[in-house]
PDB file of N, CA and C in Angstrom:
ATOM      1  N   CYS A   7     -11.743 -75.994 -93.321  1.00 89.00           N
ATOM      2  CA  CYS A   7     -10.458 -76.421 -92.815  1.00 89.00           C
ATOM      3  C   CYS A   7      -9.361 -75.656 -93.565  1.00 89.00           C
ATOM      4  N   THR A   8      -8.370 -75.199 -92.840  1.00 90.00           N
ATOM      5  CA  THR A   8      -7.293 -74.415 -93.443  1.00 90.00           C
ATOM      6  C   THR A   8      -6.277 -75.270 -94.187  1.00 90.00           C
ATOM      7  N   ALA A   9      -6.333 -76.588 -94.035  1.00 90.00           N
ATOM      8  CA  ALA A   9      -5.340 -77.479 -94.635  1.00 90.00           C
ATOM      9  C   ALA A   9      -5.652 -77.782 -96.092  1.00 90.00           C
ATOM     10  N   THR A  10      -4.587 -78.086 -96.833  1.00 88.00           N
ATOM     11  CA  THR A  10      -4.734 -78.524 -98.218  1.00 88.00           C
ATOM     12  C   THR A  10      -4.044 -79.868 -98.384  1.00 88.00           C
ATOM     13  N   CYS A  11      -4.465 -80.620 -99.344  1.00 87.00           N
ATOM     14  CA  CYS A  11      -3.808 -81.853 -99.771  1.00 87.00           C
ATOM     15  C   CYS A  11      -3.426 -82.791 -98.624  1.00 87.00           C
ATOM     16  N   SER A  12      -4.417 -83.252 -97.880  1.00 83.00           N
ATOM     17  CA  SER A  12      -4.258 -84.241 -96.801  1.00 83.00           C
ATOM     18  C   SER A  12      -3.365 -83.799 -95.642  1.00 83.00           C
ATOM     19  N   ARG A  13      -3.101 -82.531 -95.521  1.00 89.00           N
ATOM     20  CA  ARG A  13      -2.279 -82.029 -94.416  1.00 89.00           C
ATOM     21  C   ARG A  13      -3.160 -81.667 -93.226  1.00 89.00           C
ATOM     22  N   GLN A  14      -2.525 -81.403 -92.078  1.00 93.00           N
ATOM     23  CA  GLN A  14      -3.240 -80.987 -90.868  1.00 93.00           C
ATOM     24  C   GLN A  14      -3.495 -79.481 -90.906  1.00 93.00           C
ATOM     25  N   GLY A  15      -4.652 -79.069 -90.427  1.00 94.00           N
ATOM     26  CA  GLY A  15      -5.010 -77.662 -90.346  1.00 94.00           C
ATOM     27  C   GLY A  15      -5.971 -77.455 -89.193  1.00 94.00           C
ATOM     28  N   PHE A  16      -6.667 -76.316 -89.211  1.00 95.00           N
ATOM     29  CA  PHE A  16      -7.637 -76.008 -88.174  1.00 95.00           C
ATOM     30  C   PHE A  16      -8.951 -75.567 -88.789  1.00 95.00           C
ATOM     31  N   GLN A  17     -10.022 -75.908 -88.105  1.00 95.00           N
ATOM     32  CA  GLN A  17     -11.364 -75.487 -88.487  1.00 95.00           C
ATOM     33  C   GLN A  17     -11.861 -74.603 -87.353  1.00 95.00           C
ATOM     34  N   SER A  18     -12.476 -73.469 -87.688  1.00 95.00           N
ATOM     35  CA  SER A  18     -12.952 -72.560 -86.640  1.00 95.00           C
ATOM     36  C   SER A  18     -14.375 -72.105 -86.942  1.00 95.00           C
ATOM     37  N   ARG A  19     -15.015 -71.570 -85.915  1.00 93.00           N
ATOM     38  CA  ARG A  19     -16.367 -71.025 -86.064  1.00 93.00           C
ATOM     39  C   ARG A  19     -16.475 -69.782 -85.197  1.00 93.00           C
ATOM     40  N   ILE A  20     -17.423 -68.930 -85.521  1.00 92.00           N
ATOM     41  CA  ILE A  20     -17.673 -67.716 -84.750  1.00 92.00           C
ATOM     42  C   ILE A  20     -18.714 -68.040 -83.692  1.00 92.00           C
ATOM     43  N   LEU A  21     -18.441 -67.636 -82.474  1.00 90.00           N
ATOM     44  CA  LEU A  21     -19.336 -67.905 -81.356  1.00 90.00           C
ATOM     45  C   LEU A  21     -19.912 -66.584 -80.856  1.00 90.00           C
ATOM     46  N   GLN A  22     -21.231 -66.511 -80.751  1.00 91.00           N
ATOM     47  CA  GLN A  22     -21.887 -65.305 -80.247  1.00 91.00           C
ATOM     48  C   GLN A  22     -22.992 -65.722 -79.283  1.00 91.00           C
ATOM     49  N   CYS A  23     -23.027 -65.092 -78.124  1.00 93.00           N
ATOM     50  CA  CYS A  23     -24.058 -65.372 -77.132  1.00 93.00           C
ATOM     51  C   CYS A  23     -25.292 -64.511 -77.434  1.00 93.00           C
ATOM     52  N   VAL A  24     -26.439 -65.170 -77.610  1.00 94.00           N
ATOM     53  CA  VAL A  24     -27.676 -64.451 -77.934  1.00 94.00           C
ATOM     54  C   VAL A  24     -28.817 -64.918 -77.037  1.00 94.00           C
ATOM     55  N   TRP A  25     -29.845 -64.106 -76.927  1.00 95.00           N
ATOM     56  CA  TRP A  25     -31.029 -64.464 -76.149  1.00 95.00           C
ATOM     57  C   TRP A  25     -31.855 -65.471 -76.919  1.00 95.00           C
ATOM     58  N   TYR A  26     -32.319 -66.513 -76.234  1.00 93.00           N
ATOM     59  CA  TYR A  26     -33.163 -67.533 -76.841  1.00 93.00           C
ATOM     60  C   TYR A  26     -34.474 -66.899 -77.307  1.00 93.00           C
ATOM     61  N   GLY A  27     -34.909 -67.226 -78.496  1.00 93.00           N
ATOM     62  CA  GLY A  27     -36.177 -66.721 -79.023  1.00 93.00           C
ATOM     63  C   GLY A  27     -36.004 -65.491 -79.890  1.00 93.00           C
ATOM     64  N   SER A  28     -35.238 -64.501 -79.413  1.00 95.00           N
ATOM     65  CA  SER A  28     -35.082 -63.276 -80.193  1.00 95.00           C
ATOM     66  C   SER A  28     -33.776 -63.252 -80.989  1.00 95.00           C
ATOM     67  N   SER A  29     -32.808 -64.061 -80.582  1.00 91.00           N
ATOM     68  CA  SER A  29     -31.480 -64.092 -81.206  1.00 91.00           C
ATOM     69  C   SER A  29     -30.753 -62.754 -81.132  1.00 91.00           C
ATOM     70  N   ARG A  30     -31.155 -61.917 -80.181  1.00 95.00           N
ATOM     71  CA  ARG A  30     -30.464 -60.636 -79.985  1.00 95.00           C
ATOM     72  C   ARG A  30     -29.238 -60.866 -79.113  1.00 95.00           C
ATOM     73  N   PRO A  31     -28.151 -60.111 -79.342  1.00 95.00           N
ATOM     74  CA  PRO A  31     -26.934 -60.277 -78.543  1.00 95.00           C
ATOM     75  C   PRO A  31     -27.216 -60.151 -77.049  1.00 95.00           C
ATOM     76  N   ALA A  32     -26.659 -61.070 -76.254  1.00 94.00           N
ATOM     77  CA  ALA A  32     -26.901 -61.090 -74.812  1.00 94.00           C
ATOM     78  C   ALA A  32     -25.831 -60.344 -74.015  1.00 94.00           C
ATOM     79  N   GLY A  33     -24.797 -59.858 -74.675  1.00 89.00           N
ATOM     80  CA  GLY A  33     -23.773 -59.062 -74.000  1.00 89.00           C
ATOM     81  C   GLY A  33     -23.132 -59.777 -72.823  1.00 89.00           C
ATOM     82  N   ASN A  34     -23.075 -59.113 -71.664  1.00 92.00           N
ATOM     83  CA  ASN A  34     -22.418 -59.656 -70.473  1.00 92.00           C
ATOM     84  C   ASN A  34     -23.204 -60.767 -69.782  1.00 92.00           C
ATOM     85  N   ALA A  35     -24.418 -61.051 -70.207  1.00 91.00           N
ATOM     86  CA  ALA A  35     -25.232 -62.088 -69.569  1.00 91.00           C
ATOM     87  C   ALA A  35     -24.590 -63.474 -69.697  1.00 91.00           C
ATOM     88  N   CYS A  36     -23.672 -63.643 -70.616  1.00 90.00           N
ATOM     89  CA  CYS A  36     -23.035 -64.949 -70.840  1.00 90.00           C
ATOM     90  C   CYS A  36     -21.620 -65.036 -70.288  1.00 90.00           C
ATOM     91  N   ARG A  37     -21.121 -64.000 -69.681  1.00 90.00           N
ATOM     92  CA  ARG A  37     -19.701 -63.994 -69.285  1.00 90.00           C
ATOM     93  C   ARG A  37     -19.338 -65.094 -68.301  1.00 90.00           C
ATOM     94  N   ASP A  38     -20.271 -65.554 -67.467  1.00 92.00           N
ATOM     95  CA  ASP A  38     -19.982 -66.614 -66.500  1.00 92.00           C
ATOM     96  C   ASP A  38     -20.334 -68.011 -67.015  1.00 92.00           C
ATOM     97  N   GLN A  39     -20.800 -68.099 -68.252  1.00 89.00           N
ATOM     98  CA  GLN A  39     -21.188 -69.385 -68.837  1.00 89.00           C
ATOM     99  C   GLN A  39     -19.982 -70.080 -69.469  1.00 89.00           C
ATOM    100  N   GLN A  40     -19.985 -71.405 -69.445  1.00 90.00           N
ATOM    101  CA  GLN A  40     -18.942 -72.167 -70.116  1.00 90.00           C
ATOM    102  C   GLN A  40     -19.123 -72.016 -71.619  1.00 90.00           C
ATOM    103  N   ARG A  41     -18.027 -71.779 -72.318  1.00 89.00           N
ATOM    104  CA  ARG A  41     -18.086 -71.568 -73.763  1.00 89.00           C
ATOM    105  C   ARG A  41     -17.709 -72.842 -74.513  1.00 89.00           C
ATOM    106  N   PRO A  42     -18.413 -73.150 -75.590  1.00 91.00           N
ATOM    107  CA  PRO A  42     -18.050 -74.313 -76.408  1.00 91.00           C
ATOM    108  C   PRO A  42     -16.720 -74.077 -77.136  1.00 91.00           C
ATOM    109  N   ILE A  43     -16.113 -75.139 -77.597  1.00 92.00           N
ATOM    110  CA  ILE A  43     -14.863 -75.053 -78.352  1.00 92.00           C
ATOM    111  C   ILE A  43     -15.117 -74.346 -79.684  1.00 92.00           C
ATOM    112  N   VAL A  44     -14.217 -73.429 -80.060  1.00 94.00           N
ATOM    113  CA  VAL A  44     -14.377 -72.698 -81.317  1.00 94.00           C
ATOM    114  C   VAL A  44     -13.346 -73.100 -82.375  1.00 94.00           C
ATOM    115  N   MET A  45     -12.286 -73.822 -81.977  1.00 95.00           N
ATOM    116  CA  MET A  45     -11.290 -74.301 -82.941  1.00 95.00           C
ATOM    117  C   MET A  45     -11.020 -75.784 -82.702  1.00 95.00           C
ATOM    118  N   ARG A  46     -10.811 -76.519 -83.803  1.00 96.00           N
ATOM    119  CA  ARG A  46     -10.448 -77.931 -83.683  1.00 96.00           C
ATOM    120  C   ARG A  46      -9.550 -78.310 -84.859  1.00 96.00           C
ATOM    121  N   PRO A  47      -8.709 -79.314 -84.662  1.00 96.00           N
ATOM    122  CA  PRO A  47      -7.853 -79.758 -85.762  1.00 96.00           C
ATOM    123  C   PRO A  47      -8.676 -80.463 -86.836  1.00 96.00           C
ATOM    124  N   CYS A  48      -8.184 -80.436 -88.057  1.00 94.00           N
ATOM    125  CA  CYS A  48      -8.856 -81.123 -89.163  1.00 94.00           C
ATOM    126  C   CYS A  48      -7.815 -81.537 -90.192  1.00 94.00           C
ATOM    127  N   LYS A  49      -8.200 -82.402 -91.082  1.00 92.00           N
ATOM    128  CA  LYS A  49      -7.323 -82.859 -92.159  1.00 92.00           C
ATOM    129  C   LYS A  49      -7.900 -82.379 -93.477  1.00 92.00           C
ATOM    130  N   GLY A  50      -7.041 -81.866 -94.338  1.00 89.00           N
ATOM    131  CA  GLY A  50      -7.480 -81.345 -95.625  1.00 89.00           C
ATOM    132  C   GLY A  50      -7.997 -82.430 -96.552  1.00 89.00           C
ATOM    133  N   PRO A  51      -8.581 -82.028 -97.661  1.00 89.00           N
ATOM    134  CA  PRO A  51      -9.126 -82.988 -98.626  1.00 89.00           C
ATOM    135  C   PRO A  51      -8.009 -83.822 -99.258  1.00 89.00           C
ATOM    136  N   PRO A  52      -8.352 -84.960 -99.847  1.00 89.00           N
ATOM    137  CA  PRO A  52      -7.332 -85.794-100.495  1.00 89.00           C
ATOM    138  C   PRO A  52      -6.600 -85.018-101.591  1.00 89.00           C
ATOM    139  N   CYS A  53      -5.337 -85.356-101.801  1.00 86.00           N
ATOM    140  CA  CYS A  53      -4.540 -84.719-102.854  1.00 86.00           C
ATOM    141  C   CYS A  53      -5.021 -85.166-104.231  1.00 86.00           C
ATOM    142  N   GLN A  54      -4.983 -84.255-105.176  1.00 82.00           N
ATOM    143  CA  GLN A  54      -5.198 -84.605-106.577  1.00 82.00           C
ATOM    144  C   GLN A  54      -3.876 -85.150-107.106  1.00 82.00           C
ATOM    145  N   SER A  55      -3.887 -85.884-108.184  1.00 71.00           N
ATOM    146  CA  SER A  55      -2.651 -86.491-108.695  1.00 71.00           C
ATOM    147  C   SER A  55      -1.589 -85.435-108.996  1.00 71.00           C
ATOM    148  N   SER A  56      -1.955 -84.273-109.526  1.00 63.00           N
ATOM    149  CA  SER A  56      -0.978 -83.219-109.827  1.00 63.00           C
ATOM    150  C   SER A  56      -0.401 -82.619-108.543  1.00 63.00           C
ATOM    151  N   GLU A  57      -1.186 -82.545-107.460  1.00 52.00           N
ATOM    152  CA  GLU A  57      -0.707 -82.002-106.189  1.00 52.00           C
ATOM    153  C   GLU A  57       0.283 -82.951-105.536  1.00 52.00           C
ATOM    154  N   ARG A  58       0.102 -84.246-105.678  1.00 52.00           N
ATOM    155  CA  ARG A  58       1.022 -85.227-105.089  1.00 52.00           C
ATOM    156  C   ARG A  58       2.429 -85.069-105.665  1.00 52.00           C
ATOM    157  N   GLN A  59       2.517 -84.750-106.940  1.00 51.00           N
ATOM    158  CA  GLN A  59       3.820 -84.594-107.577  1.00 51.00           C
ATOM    159  C   GLN A  59       4.546 -83.349-107.066  1.00 51.00           C
ATOM    160  N   LEU A  60       3.813 -82.317-106.668  1.00 52.00           N
ATOM    161  CA  LEU A  60       4.416 -81.070-106.201  1.00 52.00           C
ATOM    162  C   LEU A  60       4.890 -81.157-104.766  1.00 52.00           C
ATOM    163  N   HIS A  61       4.311 -82.039-103.947  1.00 50.00           N
ATOM    164  CA  HIS A  61       4.642 -82.093-102.519  1.00 50.00           C
ATOM    165  C   HIS A  61       5.619 -83.152-102.301  1.00 50.00           C
TER     166      HIS A  61
END
């Protein structure tokens, strides 16, 4: 998550289409397929006592 000290941020992942079994890149074979979400909102870890004083 890109956020710090209980703030809002984003979490992302890399998505690659591969052939089942071989895990080799499938190239254009996936272009018509629905793609899963690659980014979502997230909340950063709790603030430490010293961080609370700075914000």
